[in-house]
Short mmCIF file of C-alpha atoms and ligand atoms in Angstrom, two decimals:
data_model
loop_
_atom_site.label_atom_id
_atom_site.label_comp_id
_atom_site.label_asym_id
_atom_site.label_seq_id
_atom_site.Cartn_x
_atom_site.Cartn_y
_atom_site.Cartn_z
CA UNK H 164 0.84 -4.37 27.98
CA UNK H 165 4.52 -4.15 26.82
CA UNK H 166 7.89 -1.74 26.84
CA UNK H 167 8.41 0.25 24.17
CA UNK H 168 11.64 2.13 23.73
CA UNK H 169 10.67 5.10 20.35
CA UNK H 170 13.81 6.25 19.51
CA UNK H 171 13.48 10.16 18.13
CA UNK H 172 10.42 9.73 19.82
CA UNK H 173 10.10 13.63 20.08
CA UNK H 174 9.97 13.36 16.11
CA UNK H 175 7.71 13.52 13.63
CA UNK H 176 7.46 9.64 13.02
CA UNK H 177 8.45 8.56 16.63
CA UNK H 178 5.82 11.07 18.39
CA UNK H 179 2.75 9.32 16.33
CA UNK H 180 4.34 6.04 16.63
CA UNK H 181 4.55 6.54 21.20
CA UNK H 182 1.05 8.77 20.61
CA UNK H 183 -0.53 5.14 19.36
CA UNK H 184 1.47 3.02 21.43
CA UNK H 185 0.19 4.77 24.47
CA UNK H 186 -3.57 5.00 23.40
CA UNK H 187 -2.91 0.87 23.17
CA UNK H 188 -2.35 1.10 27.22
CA UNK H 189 1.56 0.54 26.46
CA UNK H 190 4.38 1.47 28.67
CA UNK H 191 6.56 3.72 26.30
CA UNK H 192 9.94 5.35 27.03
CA UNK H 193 11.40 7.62 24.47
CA UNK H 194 14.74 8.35 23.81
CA UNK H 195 15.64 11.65 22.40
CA UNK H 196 18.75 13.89 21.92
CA UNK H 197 16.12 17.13 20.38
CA UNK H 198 18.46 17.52 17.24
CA UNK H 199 15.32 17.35 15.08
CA UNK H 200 12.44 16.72 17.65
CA UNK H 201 10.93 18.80 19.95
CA UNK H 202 9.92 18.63 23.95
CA UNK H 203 6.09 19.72 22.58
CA UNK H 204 5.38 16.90 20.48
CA UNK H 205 6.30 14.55 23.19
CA UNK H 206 2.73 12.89 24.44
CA UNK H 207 1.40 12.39 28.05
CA UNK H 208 2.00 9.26 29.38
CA UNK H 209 5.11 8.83 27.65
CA UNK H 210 8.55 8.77 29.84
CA UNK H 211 11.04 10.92 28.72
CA UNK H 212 15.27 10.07 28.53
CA UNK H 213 17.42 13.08 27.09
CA UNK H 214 19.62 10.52 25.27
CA UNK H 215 22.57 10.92 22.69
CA UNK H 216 22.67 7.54 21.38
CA UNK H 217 25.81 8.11 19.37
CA UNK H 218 26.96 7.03 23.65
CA UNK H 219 26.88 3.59 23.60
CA UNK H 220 26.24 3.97 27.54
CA UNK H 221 23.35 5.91 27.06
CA UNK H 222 21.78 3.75 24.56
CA UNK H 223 22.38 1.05 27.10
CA UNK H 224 20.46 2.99 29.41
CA UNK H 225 17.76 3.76 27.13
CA UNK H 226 16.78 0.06 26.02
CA UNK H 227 16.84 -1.10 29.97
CA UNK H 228 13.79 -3.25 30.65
CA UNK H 229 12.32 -3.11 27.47
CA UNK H 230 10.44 -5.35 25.19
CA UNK H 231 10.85 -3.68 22.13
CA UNK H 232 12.71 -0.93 20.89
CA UNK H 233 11.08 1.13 17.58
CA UNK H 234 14.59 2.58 16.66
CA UNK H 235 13.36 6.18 14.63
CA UNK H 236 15.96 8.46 15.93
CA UNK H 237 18.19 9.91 13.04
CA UNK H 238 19.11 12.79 11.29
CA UNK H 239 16.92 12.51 8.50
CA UNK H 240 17.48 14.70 5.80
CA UNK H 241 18.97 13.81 2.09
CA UNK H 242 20.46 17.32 1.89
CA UNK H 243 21.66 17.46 5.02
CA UNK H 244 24.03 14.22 5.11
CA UNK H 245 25.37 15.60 1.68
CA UNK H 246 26.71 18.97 3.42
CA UNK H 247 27.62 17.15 6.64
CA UNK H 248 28.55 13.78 5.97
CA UNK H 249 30.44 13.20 9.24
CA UNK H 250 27.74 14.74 11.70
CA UNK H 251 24.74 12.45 9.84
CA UNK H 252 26.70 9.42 9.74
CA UNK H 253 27.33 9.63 13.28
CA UNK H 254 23.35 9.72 14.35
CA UNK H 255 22.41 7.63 11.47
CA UNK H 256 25.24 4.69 11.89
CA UNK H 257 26.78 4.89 14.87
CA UNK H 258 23.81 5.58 17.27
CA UNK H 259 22.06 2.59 15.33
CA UNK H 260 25.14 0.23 15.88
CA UNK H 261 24.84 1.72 19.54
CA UNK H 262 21.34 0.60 20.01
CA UNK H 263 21.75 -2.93 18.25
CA UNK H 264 24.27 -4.57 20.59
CA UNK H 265 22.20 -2.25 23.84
CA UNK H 266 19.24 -4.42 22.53
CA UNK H 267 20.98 -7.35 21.72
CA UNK H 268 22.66 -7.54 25.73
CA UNK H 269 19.33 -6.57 26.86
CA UNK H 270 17.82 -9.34 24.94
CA UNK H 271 14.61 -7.24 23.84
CA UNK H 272 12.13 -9.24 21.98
CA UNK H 273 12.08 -7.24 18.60
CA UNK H 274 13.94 -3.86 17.07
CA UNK H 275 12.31 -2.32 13.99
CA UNK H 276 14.33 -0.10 12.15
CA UNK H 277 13.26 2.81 10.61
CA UNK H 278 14.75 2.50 6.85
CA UNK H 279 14.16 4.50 4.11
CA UNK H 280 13.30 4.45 0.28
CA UNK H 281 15.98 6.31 -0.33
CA UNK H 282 18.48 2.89 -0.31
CA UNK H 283 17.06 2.33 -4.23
CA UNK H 284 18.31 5.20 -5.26
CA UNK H 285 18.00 5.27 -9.07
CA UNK H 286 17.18 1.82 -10.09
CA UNK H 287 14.88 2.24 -13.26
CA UNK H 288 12.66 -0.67 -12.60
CA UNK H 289 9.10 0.88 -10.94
CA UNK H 290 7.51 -0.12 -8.06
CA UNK H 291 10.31 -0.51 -6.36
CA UNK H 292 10.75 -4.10 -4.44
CA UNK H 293 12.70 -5.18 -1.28
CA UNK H 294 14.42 -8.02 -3.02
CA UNK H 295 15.97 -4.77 -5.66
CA UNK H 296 19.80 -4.34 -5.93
CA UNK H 297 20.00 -0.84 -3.26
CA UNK H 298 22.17 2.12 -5.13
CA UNK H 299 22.84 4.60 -2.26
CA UNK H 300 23.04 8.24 -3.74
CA UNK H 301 24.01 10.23 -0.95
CA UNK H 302 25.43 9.30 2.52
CA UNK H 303 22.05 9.75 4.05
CA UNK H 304 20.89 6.70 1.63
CA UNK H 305 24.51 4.40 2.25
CA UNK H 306 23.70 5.28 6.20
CA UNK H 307 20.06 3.63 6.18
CA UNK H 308 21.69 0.63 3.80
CA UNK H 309 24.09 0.24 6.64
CA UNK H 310 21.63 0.61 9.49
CA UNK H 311 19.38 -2.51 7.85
CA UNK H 312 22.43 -4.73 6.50
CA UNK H 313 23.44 -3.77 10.68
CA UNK H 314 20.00 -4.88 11.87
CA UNK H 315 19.65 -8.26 9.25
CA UNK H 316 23.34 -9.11 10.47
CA UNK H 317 22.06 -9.11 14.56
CA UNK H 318 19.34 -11.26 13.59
CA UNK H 319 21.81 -13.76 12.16
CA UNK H 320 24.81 -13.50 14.61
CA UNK H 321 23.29 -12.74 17.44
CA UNK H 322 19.17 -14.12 17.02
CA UNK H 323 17.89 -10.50 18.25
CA UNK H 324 15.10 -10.22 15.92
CA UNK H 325 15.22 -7.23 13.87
CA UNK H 326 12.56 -5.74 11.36
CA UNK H 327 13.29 -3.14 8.95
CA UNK H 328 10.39 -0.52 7.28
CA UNK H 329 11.86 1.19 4.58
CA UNK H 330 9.70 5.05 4.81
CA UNK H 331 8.75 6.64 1.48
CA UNK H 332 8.32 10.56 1.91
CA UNK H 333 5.86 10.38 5.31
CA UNK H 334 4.12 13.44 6.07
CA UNK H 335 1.51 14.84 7.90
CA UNK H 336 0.75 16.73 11.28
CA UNK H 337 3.64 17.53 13.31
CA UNK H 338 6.52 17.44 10.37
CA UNK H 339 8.43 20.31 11.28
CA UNK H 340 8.27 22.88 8.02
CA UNK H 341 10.80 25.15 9.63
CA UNK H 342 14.18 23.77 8.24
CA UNK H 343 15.68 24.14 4.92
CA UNK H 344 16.31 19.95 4.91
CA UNK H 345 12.14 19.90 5.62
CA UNK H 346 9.92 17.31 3.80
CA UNK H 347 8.70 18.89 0.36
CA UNK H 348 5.05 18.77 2.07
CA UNK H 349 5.52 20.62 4.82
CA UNK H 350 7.45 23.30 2.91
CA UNK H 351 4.76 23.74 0.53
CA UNK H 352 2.05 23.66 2.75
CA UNK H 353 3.79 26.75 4.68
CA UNK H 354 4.41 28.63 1.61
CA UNK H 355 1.20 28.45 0.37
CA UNK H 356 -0.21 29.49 4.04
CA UNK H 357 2.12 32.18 3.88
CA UNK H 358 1.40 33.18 0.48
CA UNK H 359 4.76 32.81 -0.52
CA UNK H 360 6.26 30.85 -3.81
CA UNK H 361 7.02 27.58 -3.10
CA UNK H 362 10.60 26.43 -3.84
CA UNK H 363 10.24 23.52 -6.82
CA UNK H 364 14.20 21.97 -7.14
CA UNK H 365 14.28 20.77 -11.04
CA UNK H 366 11.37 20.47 -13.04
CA UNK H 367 8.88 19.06 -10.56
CA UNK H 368 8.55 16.27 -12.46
CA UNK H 369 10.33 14.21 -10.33
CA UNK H 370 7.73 11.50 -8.58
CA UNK H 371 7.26 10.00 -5.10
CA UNK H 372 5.05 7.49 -3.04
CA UNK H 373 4.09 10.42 -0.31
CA UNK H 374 2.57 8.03 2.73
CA UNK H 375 0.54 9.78 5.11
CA UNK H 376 1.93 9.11 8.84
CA UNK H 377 -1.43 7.20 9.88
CA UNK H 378 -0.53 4.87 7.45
CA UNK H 379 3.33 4.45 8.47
CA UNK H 380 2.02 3.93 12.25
CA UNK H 381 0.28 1.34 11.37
CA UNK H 382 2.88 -0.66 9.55
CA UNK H 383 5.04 -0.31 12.15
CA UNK H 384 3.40 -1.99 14.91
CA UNK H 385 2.81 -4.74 12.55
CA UNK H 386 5.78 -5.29 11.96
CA UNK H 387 6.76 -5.05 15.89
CA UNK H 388 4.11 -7.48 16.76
CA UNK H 389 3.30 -9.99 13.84
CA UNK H 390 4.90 -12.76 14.21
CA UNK H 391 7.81 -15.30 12.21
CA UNK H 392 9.11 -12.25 10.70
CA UNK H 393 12.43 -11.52 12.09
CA UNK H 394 15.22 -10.45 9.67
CA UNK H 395 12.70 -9.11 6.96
CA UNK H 396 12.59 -5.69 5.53
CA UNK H 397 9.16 -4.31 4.36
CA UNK H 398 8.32 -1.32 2.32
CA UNK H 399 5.78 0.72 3.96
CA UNK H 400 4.06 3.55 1.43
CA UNK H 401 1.30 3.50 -0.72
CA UNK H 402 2.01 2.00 -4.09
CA UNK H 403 1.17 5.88 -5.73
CA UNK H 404 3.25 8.23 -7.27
CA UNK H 405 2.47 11.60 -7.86
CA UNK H 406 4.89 14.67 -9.54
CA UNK H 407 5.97 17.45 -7.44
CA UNK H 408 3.95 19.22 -9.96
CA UNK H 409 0.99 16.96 -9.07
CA UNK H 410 1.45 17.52 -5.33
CA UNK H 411 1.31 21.22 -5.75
CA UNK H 412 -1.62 21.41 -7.60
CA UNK H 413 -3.64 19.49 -5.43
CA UNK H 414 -2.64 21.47 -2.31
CA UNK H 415 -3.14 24.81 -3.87
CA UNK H 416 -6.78 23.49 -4.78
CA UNK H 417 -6.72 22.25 -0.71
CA UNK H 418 -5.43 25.94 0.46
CA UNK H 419 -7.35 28.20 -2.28
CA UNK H 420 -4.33 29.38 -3.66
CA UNK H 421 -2.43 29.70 -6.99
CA UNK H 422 0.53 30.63 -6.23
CA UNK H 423 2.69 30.54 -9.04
CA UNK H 424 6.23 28.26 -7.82
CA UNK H 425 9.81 29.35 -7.99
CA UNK H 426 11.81 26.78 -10.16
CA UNK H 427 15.37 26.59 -8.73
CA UNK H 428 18.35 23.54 -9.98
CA UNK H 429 17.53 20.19 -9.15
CA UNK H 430 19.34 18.88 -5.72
CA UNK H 431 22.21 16.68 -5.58
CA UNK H 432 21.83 13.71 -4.33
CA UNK H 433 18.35 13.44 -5.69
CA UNK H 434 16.67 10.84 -6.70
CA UNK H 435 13.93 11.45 -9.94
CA UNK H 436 11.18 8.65 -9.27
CA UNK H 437 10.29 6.36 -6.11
CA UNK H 438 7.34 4.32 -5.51
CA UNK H 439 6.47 1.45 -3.42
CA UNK H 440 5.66 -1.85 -3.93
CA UNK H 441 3.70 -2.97 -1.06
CA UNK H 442 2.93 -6.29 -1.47
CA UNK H 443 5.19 -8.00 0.57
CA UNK H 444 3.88 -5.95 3.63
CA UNK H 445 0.46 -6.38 2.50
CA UNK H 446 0.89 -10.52 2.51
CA UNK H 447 3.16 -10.83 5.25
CA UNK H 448 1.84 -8.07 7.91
CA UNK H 449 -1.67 -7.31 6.80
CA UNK H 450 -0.47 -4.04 5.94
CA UNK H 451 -2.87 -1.57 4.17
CA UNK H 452 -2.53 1.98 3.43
CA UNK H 453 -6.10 3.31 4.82
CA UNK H 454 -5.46 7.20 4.41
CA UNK H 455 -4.68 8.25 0.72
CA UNK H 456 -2.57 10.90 -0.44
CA UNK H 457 -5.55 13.42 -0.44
CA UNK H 458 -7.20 13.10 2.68
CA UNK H 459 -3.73 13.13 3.95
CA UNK H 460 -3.00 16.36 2.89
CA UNK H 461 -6.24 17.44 4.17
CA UNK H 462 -5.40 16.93 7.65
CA UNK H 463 -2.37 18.11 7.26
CA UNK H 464 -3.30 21.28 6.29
CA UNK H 465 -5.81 21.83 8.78
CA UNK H 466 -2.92 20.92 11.42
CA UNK H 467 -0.76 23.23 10.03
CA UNK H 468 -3.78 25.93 10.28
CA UNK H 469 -4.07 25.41 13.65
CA UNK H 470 -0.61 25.62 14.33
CA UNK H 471 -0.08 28.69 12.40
CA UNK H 472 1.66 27.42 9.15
CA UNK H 473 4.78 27.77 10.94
CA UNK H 474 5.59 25.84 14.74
CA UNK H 475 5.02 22.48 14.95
CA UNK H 476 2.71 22.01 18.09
CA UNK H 477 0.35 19.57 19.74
C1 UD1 V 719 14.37 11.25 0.82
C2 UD1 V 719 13.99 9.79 0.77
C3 UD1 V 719 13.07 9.45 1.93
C4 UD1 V 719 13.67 9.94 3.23
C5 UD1 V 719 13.89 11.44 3.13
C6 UD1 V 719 14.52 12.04 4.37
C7 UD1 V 719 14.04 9.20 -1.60
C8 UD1 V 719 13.26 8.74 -2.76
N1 UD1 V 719 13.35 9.47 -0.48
O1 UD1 V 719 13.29 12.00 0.56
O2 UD1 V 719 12.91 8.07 2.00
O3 UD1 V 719 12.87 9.63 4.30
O4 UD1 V 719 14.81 11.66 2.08
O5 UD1 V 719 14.63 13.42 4.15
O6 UD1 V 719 15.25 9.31 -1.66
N2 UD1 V 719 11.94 19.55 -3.05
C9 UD1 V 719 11.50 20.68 -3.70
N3 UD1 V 719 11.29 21.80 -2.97
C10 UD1 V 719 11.51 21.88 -1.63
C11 UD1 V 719 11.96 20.71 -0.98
C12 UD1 V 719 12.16 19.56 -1.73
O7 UD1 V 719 11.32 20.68 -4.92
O8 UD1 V 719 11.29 22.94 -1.04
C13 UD1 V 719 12.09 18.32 -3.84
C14 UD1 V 719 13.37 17.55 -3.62
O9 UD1 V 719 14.40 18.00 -4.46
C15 UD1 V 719 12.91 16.14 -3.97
C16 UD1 V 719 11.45 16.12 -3.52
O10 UD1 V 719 11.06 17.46 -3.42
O11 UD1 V 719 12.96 15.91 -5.36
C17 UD1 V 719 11.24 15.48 -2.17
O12 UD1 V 719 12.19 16.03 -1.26
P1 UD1 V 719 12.19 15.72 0.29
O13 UD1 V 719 10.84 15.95 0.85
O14 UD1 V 719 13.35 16.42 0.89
O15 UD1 V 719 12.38 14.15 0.36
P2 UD1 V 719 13.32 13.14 -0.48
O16 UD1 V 719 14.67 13.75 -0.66
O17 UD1 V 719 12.60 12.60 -1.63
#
């Protein structure tokens, strides 16, 4: 048994990542300032510190006694960081800076930071590899560059071993479809519940590597427990790419629906095509994805059923 510290555990990511954590008989705390999570998607078992880690003396706090810390709080939204710059940065950078030198003092055996795909930007070369030149396109982007170069820069100075996943477009159960900044998925999969039009930004030809959360969970405690990898950063997706156009298809053949999408100007900030490479994870971690993208959406529509299309709950 071992301390974990989820940051954003009250997340989407963070409450499946403390969910597994505890079902492995770990001792989990989760840190959470409820800016995007939510009290009901916090697990039993799981100890709970209302935290603003943008404080350096609450993230001090937080990581106390801990082993490792899976650091997954952030304001995670493309859109978002592009209309407020200031208020992303500071949960994105300076809460991550916060909880680097907290688990550096408190010499914690491993951080893994949750990265994103979004640090390729537009590179043209597909799949895209960890070794590729990152082109930030919007502060959200430059914030998760900073938040790994941060974490690679503690391993060096300061030995705390640090692990970065770099997240391709997660979704499944418990992805909260209620904001305007929501992942595509969820906002599609409410639509079509509601039998609404789902909003399509551009042409919908635009591609990603959508990873169902199973999958993500179980990259990330690899890479918080597998050894001799300290200072590495690891895609964690699938290695597909589908079209927004794709995506909606196969969810309106899911749902029973055919409603017909509203096309509306592509976003800035936007990035046209991402997929993974994954073989660097796969070699180094064991890492494979074991839930593809339909089955995925399978259970994720069912959990959004259940929940009413509209409030994230248990
Ligand atoms: C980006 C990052 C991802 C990060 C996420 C956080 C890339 C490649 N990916 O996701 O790593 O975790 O931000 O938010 O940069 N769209 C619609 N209709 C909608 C909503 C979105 O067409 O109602 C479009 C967007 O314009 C985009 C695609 O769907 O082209 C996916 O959008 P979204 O789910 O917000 O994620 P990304 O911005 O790709």
């Amino acid at each position: 048994m071992a301390n974990y510290l989820v940051t954003g555990g009250a997340g989407f990511i963070g409450s499946h990542l403390s969910e597994a954590l505890v079902k492995r008989g770990h001792r989990v705390r989760v840190a959470d300032n409820f800016s995007t999570g939510y009290r009901h998607n916090l697990r039993d078992g799981v100890e709970l510190m209302a935290a603003d880690l943008a404080d350096p003396a609450a993230a001090r706090r937080a990581v106390e006694g801990m082993d490792y810390v899976l650091h997954q709080a952030a304001i995670p939204s493309v859109p978002r960081s592009v209309l407020h710059p200031v208020e992303s940065h500071r949960a994105n950078v300076d809460a991550t800076l916060n909880i680097l030198v907290a688990a550096r003092d408190a010499k914690v055996g491993r951080l893994v930071f949750a990265g994103s795909s979004s640090v390729y930007g537009d590179t043209p070369t597909l799949p895209k590899r960890e070794d590729m030149p990152a082109n930030p396109l919007s502060p959200y982007a430059l914030h998760k560059q900073i938040g790994e170069q941060y974490a690679r820069m503690f391993t060096r100075l300061y030995g705390l071993e640090t692990v970065t996943t770099r997240y391709f477009n997660v979704f499944g159960p418990r992805q909260d479809p209620t904001s305007p900044y929501s992942g595509v998925i969820s906002l599609f999969i409410k639509a079509l519940l509601a039998g609404t039009a789902p909003i399509i930004h551009g042409d919908g030809g635009q591609t990603r590597d959508f990873t169902y959360v199973a999958n993500v969970v179980d990259g990330v405690l690899r890479a918080a427990e597998t050894p001799g990898v300290g200072g590495e950063i690891f895609n964690v997706a699938t290695n597909g790419r589908v079209s927004l156009n794709e995506l909606l298809a196969v969810l309106q053949k899911i749902i029973g629906t055919n409603a017909t999408p509203v096309y509306q100007p592509a976003r800035a900030g936007d990035v046209r095509d991402s997929q993974a490479d994954i073989s660097k994870a796969e070699r180094l971690l064991g890492y494979r994805p074991t839930v593809g993208l339909e089955e995925g959406l399978r259970e994720t529509v069912a959990w959004y059923r259940a929940a009413n299309g509209t409030r994230p709950s248990s």
